[in-house]
Amino acid sequence: MSETNTGAPAPRPIHPSRRAALAGGAAIAGLAALPRTTRAATVTLPFDNGERPLVPAGTFPQKGEMILQRTRPPLLETPFAVFGDHLYTPNDLAFVRWHLGDVPTSVDPATYRLRIGGAVKRPYELTLEELVRGFPHRRLAAVNQCAGNSRGLIEPRVPGAQWGNGAMFNAIWTGVPLRALLARAGLSPKATHVAFRSLESGGIFPPDAQFEKALPLRRANDGVTMVAFRMNGAYLPLLNGYPLRLVVPGWFSTYWMKMLTEIEVLEHPSTDFWMAKAYRIPDRQDGGMRPGETGVKMVPIGPMRPRSFFTGIANGARVPTTAALTLRGFGFGGDAALRAIDISTDAGASWRPATLGPDHGPYGFREWHAVTRFPKAGDYRLMVRARNAAGRMQPMRAVWNPGGYLYNPVEHVDVVAG
Amino acid sequence: MIRPLPLLLGAAIGLVACAAAARAAAPADTAAGFATRTVDLPSPGAMFSGSGAETLNRDCTMCHSAGFIDRQPPLPAATWRAEVTKMKAIFGAPYAEADIPAIVDALVARQQAAK
């Protein structure tokens, strides 16, 4: 596969906009003047105990208005309407997820190093400048989605971050293919996996706590997995992993190591907590099991599955009987390109294809639209369903597993015609 | 309608203008334009008040804020016990094994009080 690519559109130049300037100004005034008694804005996600604070722009550094799931370590959800406004999620609205109590709050590029070692012939390290100037770059669009995105919608409920659908974002990533970094080091013939570590280490109490993830060598070395230093053309916000983030297109965000500092080639799978105990799913085709079922073999989560969404229309919306209505939204294919989007206006009894928007490559969001008519007054359940190039289609019902992972059933919206 | 790639700038605006939240970046550009970046993280909703606050502030909030617990769905005691045990076994929470039942009781009571 070519190291250049991509099909992704060129990022537009950045211009200060009046709207952004005003928003920034308002945020400052808000922080300075907000009286303690002011009732904060909230959103209510569609599940029990779903009310969440909507924190103003600037509350978290380099972040816009976000849904607050947890203050420390930060979990910030992207408000869903953002996806209707932007095919590429603005950096300041990209969701945020950290694991350990002691979140790094400072990055010094003068001392930052990326180390490549382990089962290699020539271990080495790079400054940021050496990384950027010493290797070919690749640019591609890819969705970063939390393994537990939409966990709040899973029944029966499970503990963890109670996300709505906003623990995901779409961006154009620029970076160096991991394959090029590994090639310079020279892989041991016994290499099987590649582990990743970061500045997110040394939790508050256990001195050896660290956040480690590992990929099978074939995935790490596929030429698509990359060490990214730009997101939508800009350096990453610190909370999204400045200055370097691993990008694993098509796989869940848990592997997209933020503030990446160490790449260690292994001759065995990782035994770290985050691989051996956490982020695991049933070793079954659908990744699901029955609540309370025992003796299920669990394996590390990996590839994403297809998802699709409506934008710009909400439950209870009134739609006309006298004129055509264009339904819109977006979808993505997961670990294979999006192949088709189908919509239904009769609760899934019949389906017809939607029209797909421009193809920006296999790993990012893709728009769809469908001109629809509602000839008779009454209630309609609209559904949207994605299918990917590997033949995987969104199921009608969510799978269940104890981690609350892999949620991707067909979405629906109930509207009233007339 | 989805607009491609607008408003990348909120981040920069927030960073530059919003000194209160983001004590941003001595503009010491170094490697390939990478700048030193230092931020402050806020703490809204970090501490418990009300039911079980004394226990939970002592044993939970050193690592994570209170709001995260209050945003969980109703969970049975066995699930809370597994979580509290994990916090000690995996993340090194500095409470004793013997303290775990009291923490679990406080969590269950807090969820019941919130109903």
PDB file of C-alpha atoms in Angstrom, chain A residues 11-12 14 16 20 24 28 31 48-49 52-53 58-62 68-73 75 83-88 90 92 100-101 105-109 128-129 132-133 157 159-162 204-206 229 232 235-238 242-243 273-274 328 367, chain B residues 1-15 17-22 28 30-46 60-65 67-75 79 83 86 90-94 111:
ATOM      1  CA  PRO A  11      -7.661  20.648   5.426  1.00  0.00           C
ATOM      2  CA  ARG A  12      -8.810  24.189   4.843  1.00  0.00           C
ATOM      3  CA  ILE A  14      -7.326  28.163   9.523  1.00  0.00           C
ATOM      4  CA  PRO A  16      -9.934  33.223  12.972  1.00  0.00           C
ATOM      5  CA  ALA A  20     -14.943  31.628  17.339  1.00  0.00           C
ATOM      6  CA  GLY A  24     -13.803  32.500  23.237  1.00  0.00           C
ATOM      7  CA  ILE A  28     -13.570  34.036  29.454  1.00  0.00           C
ATOM      8  CA  LEU A  31     -15.346  31.923  33.861  1.00  0.00           C
ATOM      9  CA  ASP A  48     -31.798   6.464  33.397  1.00  0.00           C
ATOM     10  CA  ASN A  49     -29.663   8.933  35.399  1.00  0.00           C
ATOM     11  CA  ARG A  52     -25.016  15.662  32.580  1.00  0.00           C
ATOM     12  CA  PRO A  53     -23.450  19.104  32.975  1.00  0.00           C
ATOM     13  CA  GLY A  58     -12.692  26.966  28.022  1.00  0.00           C
ATOM     14  CA  THR A  59     -13.605  25.051  31.175  1.00  0.00           C
ATOM     15  CA  PHE A  60     -11.169  22.372  30.041  1.00  0.00           C
ATOM     16  CA  PRO A  61      -8.030  23.550  28.257  1.00  0.00           C
ATOM     17  CA  GLN A  62      -8.335  23.781  24.462  1.00  0.00           C
ATOM     18  CA  LEU A  68     -19.048  16.398  31.413  1.00  0.00           C
ATOM     19  CA  GLN A  69     -18.859  12.690  32.192  1.00  0.00           C
ATOM     20  CA  ARG A  70     -16.000  12.956  34.674  1.00  0.00           C
ATOM     21  CA  THR A  71     -13.836  15.813  35.857  1.00  0.00           C
ATOM     22  CA  ARG A  72     -10.753  13.844  36.912  1.00  0.00           C
ATOM     23  CA  PRO A  73      -9.330  12.067  35.092  1.00  0.00           C
ATOM     24  CA  LEU A  75     -14.041  12.176  30.359  1.00  0.00           C
ATOM     25  CA  PHE A  83     -21.667  15.663  14.092  1.00  0.00           C
ATOM     26  CA  GLY A  84     -24.532  17.173  12.142  1.00  0.00           C
ATOM     27  CA  ASP A  85     -22.597  20.403  11.698  1.00  0.00           C
ATOM     28  CA  HIS A  86     -19.161  19.003  10.920  1.00  0.00           C
ATOM     29  CA  LEU A  87     -18.036  15.991   8.918  1.00  0.00           C
ATOM     30  CA  TYR A  88     -14.622  16.477  10.539  1.00  0.00           C
ATOM     31  CA  PRO A  90     -13.387  20.361  15.291  1.00  0.00           C
ATOM     32  CA  ASP A  92     -11.814  21.534  20.429  1.00  0.00           C
ATOM     33  CA  LEU A 100      -5.184   7.155  35.442  1.00  0.00           C
ATOM     34  CA  GLY A 101      -5.530   9.616  38.309  1.00  0.00           C
ATOM     35  CA  THR A 105      -0.534  18.430  32.256  1.00  0.00           C
ATOM     36  CA  SER A 106       2.715  19.516  30.655  1.00  0.00           C
ATOM     37  CA  VAL A 107       4.628  18.543  27.543  1.00  0.00           C
ATOM     38  CA  ASP A 108       8.124  19.852  26.819  1.00  0.00           C
ATOM     39  CA  PRO A 109       9.116  19.212  23.190  1.00  0.00           C
ATOM     40  CA  LEU A 128       9.929  15.237  17.692  1.00  0.00           C
ATOM     41  CA  GLU A 129      11.888  16.996  14.995  1.00  0.00           C
ATOM     42  CA  VAL A 132       8.693  14.688  11.610  1.00  0.00           C
ATOM     43  CA  ARG A 133      11.666  15.319   9.313  1.00  0.00           C
ATOM     44  CA  ARG A 157     -26.684  -1.458  32.450  1.00  0.00           C
ATOM     45  CA  PRO A 159     -20.613   0.192  35.323  1.00  0.00           C
ATOM     46  CA  GLY A 160     -18.179   2.487  33.542  1.00  0.00           C
ATOM     47  CA  ALA A 161     -18.376   5.756  31.642  1.00  0.00           C
ATOM     48  CA  GLN A 162     -22.063   6.224  30.875  1.00  0.00           C
ATOM     49  CA  ILE A 204      -1.093   8.274  42.153  1.00  0.00           C
ATOM     50  CA  PHE A 205      -0.576   5.180  44.287  1.00  0.00           C
ATOM     51  CA  PRO A 206       0.867   2.125  42.613  1.00  0.00           C
ATOM     52  CA  PHE A 229       1.407  14.559  15.046  1.00  0.00           C
ATOM     53  CA  ASN A 232      -7.234  18.174  11.180  1.00  0.00           C
ATOM     54  CA  TYR A 235      -1.202  19.999  16.564  1.00  0.00           C
ATOM     55  CA  LEU A 236      -3.321  17.861  18.859  1.00  0.00           C
ATOM     56  CA  PRO A 237      -5.013  19.405  21.884  1.00  0.00           C
ATOM     57  CA  LEU A 238      -3.113  18.263  24.966  1.00  0.00           C
ATOM     58  CA  TYR A 242      -0.278  16.207  22.196  1.00  0.00           C
ATOM     59  CA  PRO A 243       2.331  15.886  20.807  1.00  0.00           C
ATOM     60  CA  PHE A 273      -3.745  -5.067  32.994  1.00  0.00           C
ATOM     61  CA  TRP A 274      -5.123  -3.029  30.089  1.00  0.00           C
ATOM     62  CA  ARG A 328     -29.527  13.042   6.249  1.00  0.00           C
ATOM     63  CA  GLU A 367     -22.392  11.375   4.642  1.00  0.00           C
TER      64      GLU A 367
ATOM     65  CA  MET B   1     -26.068  19.718   6.830  1.00  0.00           C
ATOM     66  CA  ILE B   2     -22.532  18.618   7.432  1.00  0.00           C
ATOM     67  CA  ARG B   3     -19.874  21.169   6.668  1.00  0.00           C
ATOM     68  CA  PRO B   4     -16.415  19.803   6.042  1.00  0.00           C
ATOM     69  CA  LEU B   5     -13.646  21.009   8.312  1.00  0.00           C
ATOM     70  CA  PRO B   6     -14.702  24.283   9.832  1.00  0.00           C
ATOM     71  CA  LEU B   7     -13.765  25.981  13.055  1.00  0.00           C
ATOM     72  CA  LEU B   8     -10.520  24.343  13.867  1.00  0.00           C
ATOM     73  CA  LEU B   9      -9.727  27.401  15.789  1.00  0.00           C
ATOM     74  CA  GLY B  10     -11.757  27.029  18.933  1.00  0.00           C
ATOM     75  CA  ALA B  11      -8.810  25.197  20.402  1.00  0.00           C
ATOM     76  CA  ALA B  12      -6.373  27.952  19.645  1.00  0.00           C
ATOM     77  CA  ILE B  13      -8.765  30.596  20.905  1.00  0.00           C
ATOM     78  CA  GLY B  14      -9.357  28.676  24.093  1.00  0.00           C
ATOM     79  CA  LEU B  15      -5.646  28.215  24.575  1.00  0.00           C
ATOM     80  CA  ALA B  17      -7.333  33.677  25.307  1.00  0.00           C
ATOM     81  CA  CYS B  18      -8.449  31.574  28.174  1.00  0.00           C
ATOM     82  CA  ALA B  19      -5.579  31.985  30.561  1.00  0.00           C
ATOM     83  CA  ALA B  20      -7.767  31.105  33.506  1.00  0.00           C
ATOM     84  CA  ALA B  21      -8.276  27.531  32.384  1.00  0.00           C
ATOM     85  CA  ALA B  22      -5.288  26.963  30.163  1.00  0.00           C
ATOM     86  CA  ALA B  28       8.962  28.680  22.938  1.00  0.00           C
ATOM     87  CA  THR B  30      11.159  24.194  19.282  1.00  0.00           C
ATOM     88  CA  ALA B  31      11.158  21.079  17.202  1.00  0.00           C
ATOM     89  CA  ALA B  32       9.205  21.436  13.978  1.00  0.00           C
ATOM     90  CA  GLY B  33       7.018  24.083  15.570  1.00  0.00           C
ATOM     91  CA  PHE B  34       6.030  22.025  18.597  1.00  0.00           C
ATOM     92  CA  ALA B  35       5.523  24.343  21.556  1.00  0.00           C
ATOM     93  CA  THR B  36       5.847  23.682  25.253  1.00  0.00           C
ATOM     94  CA  ARG B  37       2.351  23.203  26.509  1.00  0.00           C
ATOM     95  CA  THR B  38       1.188  23.338  30.100  1.00  0.00           C
ATOM     96  CA  VAL B  39      -2.426  23.310  31.173  1.00  0.00           C
ATOM     97  CA  ASP B  40      -4.418  23.444  34.378  1.00  0.00           C
ATOM     98  CA  LEU B  41      -7.299  21.043  34.804  1.00  0.00           C
ATOM     99  CA  PRO B  42     -10.461  22.271  36.531  1.00  0.00           C
ATOM    100  CA  SER B  43     -12.326  20.476  39.280  1.00  0.00           C
ATOM    101  CA  PRO B  44     -16.082  20.997  38.949  1.00  0.00           C
ATOM    102  CA  GLY B  45     -18.004  18.321  40.827  1.00  0.00           C
ATOM    103  CA  ALA B  46     -14.852  16.766  42.240  1.00  0.00           C
ATOM    104  CA  CYS B  60     -12.401   7.623  46.392  1.00  0.00           C
ATOM    105  CA  THR B  61     -11.690  11.197  45.383  1.00  0.00           C
ATOM    106  CA  MET B  62      -7.908  11.064  45.611  1.00  0.00           C
ATOM    107  CA  CYS B  63      -7.918   9.375  42.200  1.00  0.00           C
ATOM    108  CA  HIS B  64     -11.189  10.398  40.581  1.00  0.00           C
ATOM    109  CA  SER B  65     -13.911  12.961  40.977  1.00  0.00           C
ATOM    110  CA  GLY B  67     -19.502  13.081  39.777  1.00  0.00           C
ATOM    111  CA  PHE B  68     -18.446   9.938  37.961  1.00  0.00           C
ATOM    112  CA  ILE B  69     -19.893   7.780  40.737  1.00  0.00           C
ATOM    113  CA  ASP B  70     -23.082   9.815  40.885  1.00  0.00           C
ATOM    114  CA  ARG B  71     -23.558   9.293  37.125  1.00  0.00           C
ATOM    115  CA  GLN B  72     -23.542   5.493  37.326  1.00  0.00           C
ATOM    116  CA  PRO B  73     -26.792   3.585  36.809  1.00  0.00           C
ATOM    117  CA  PRO B  74     -28.315   1.850  39.832  1.00  0.00           C
ATOM    118  CA  LEU B  75     -25.866  -0.977  40.551  1.00  0.00           C
ATOM    119  CA  THR B  79     -21.064  -4.817  41.350  1.00  0.00           C
ATOM    120  CA  GLU B  83     -15.373  -2.005  41.551  1.00  0.00           C
ATOM    121  CA  LYS B  86     -10.530  -3.416  41.694  1.00  0.00           C
ATOM    122  CA  ILE B  90      -5.281  -2.766  40.424  1.00  0.00           C
ATOM    123  CA  PHE B  91      -5.010   0.959  41.094  1.00  0.00           C
ATOM    124  CA  GLY B  92      -3.563   0.817  44.611  1.00  0.00           C
ATOM    125  CA  ALA B  93      -6.263   2.766  46.459  1.00  0.00           C
ATOM    126  CA  PRO B  94      -4.809   3.173  49.955  1.00  0.00           C
ATOM    127  CA  GLN B 111     -27.700   5.504  45.215  1.00  0.00           C
TER     128      GLN B 111
END
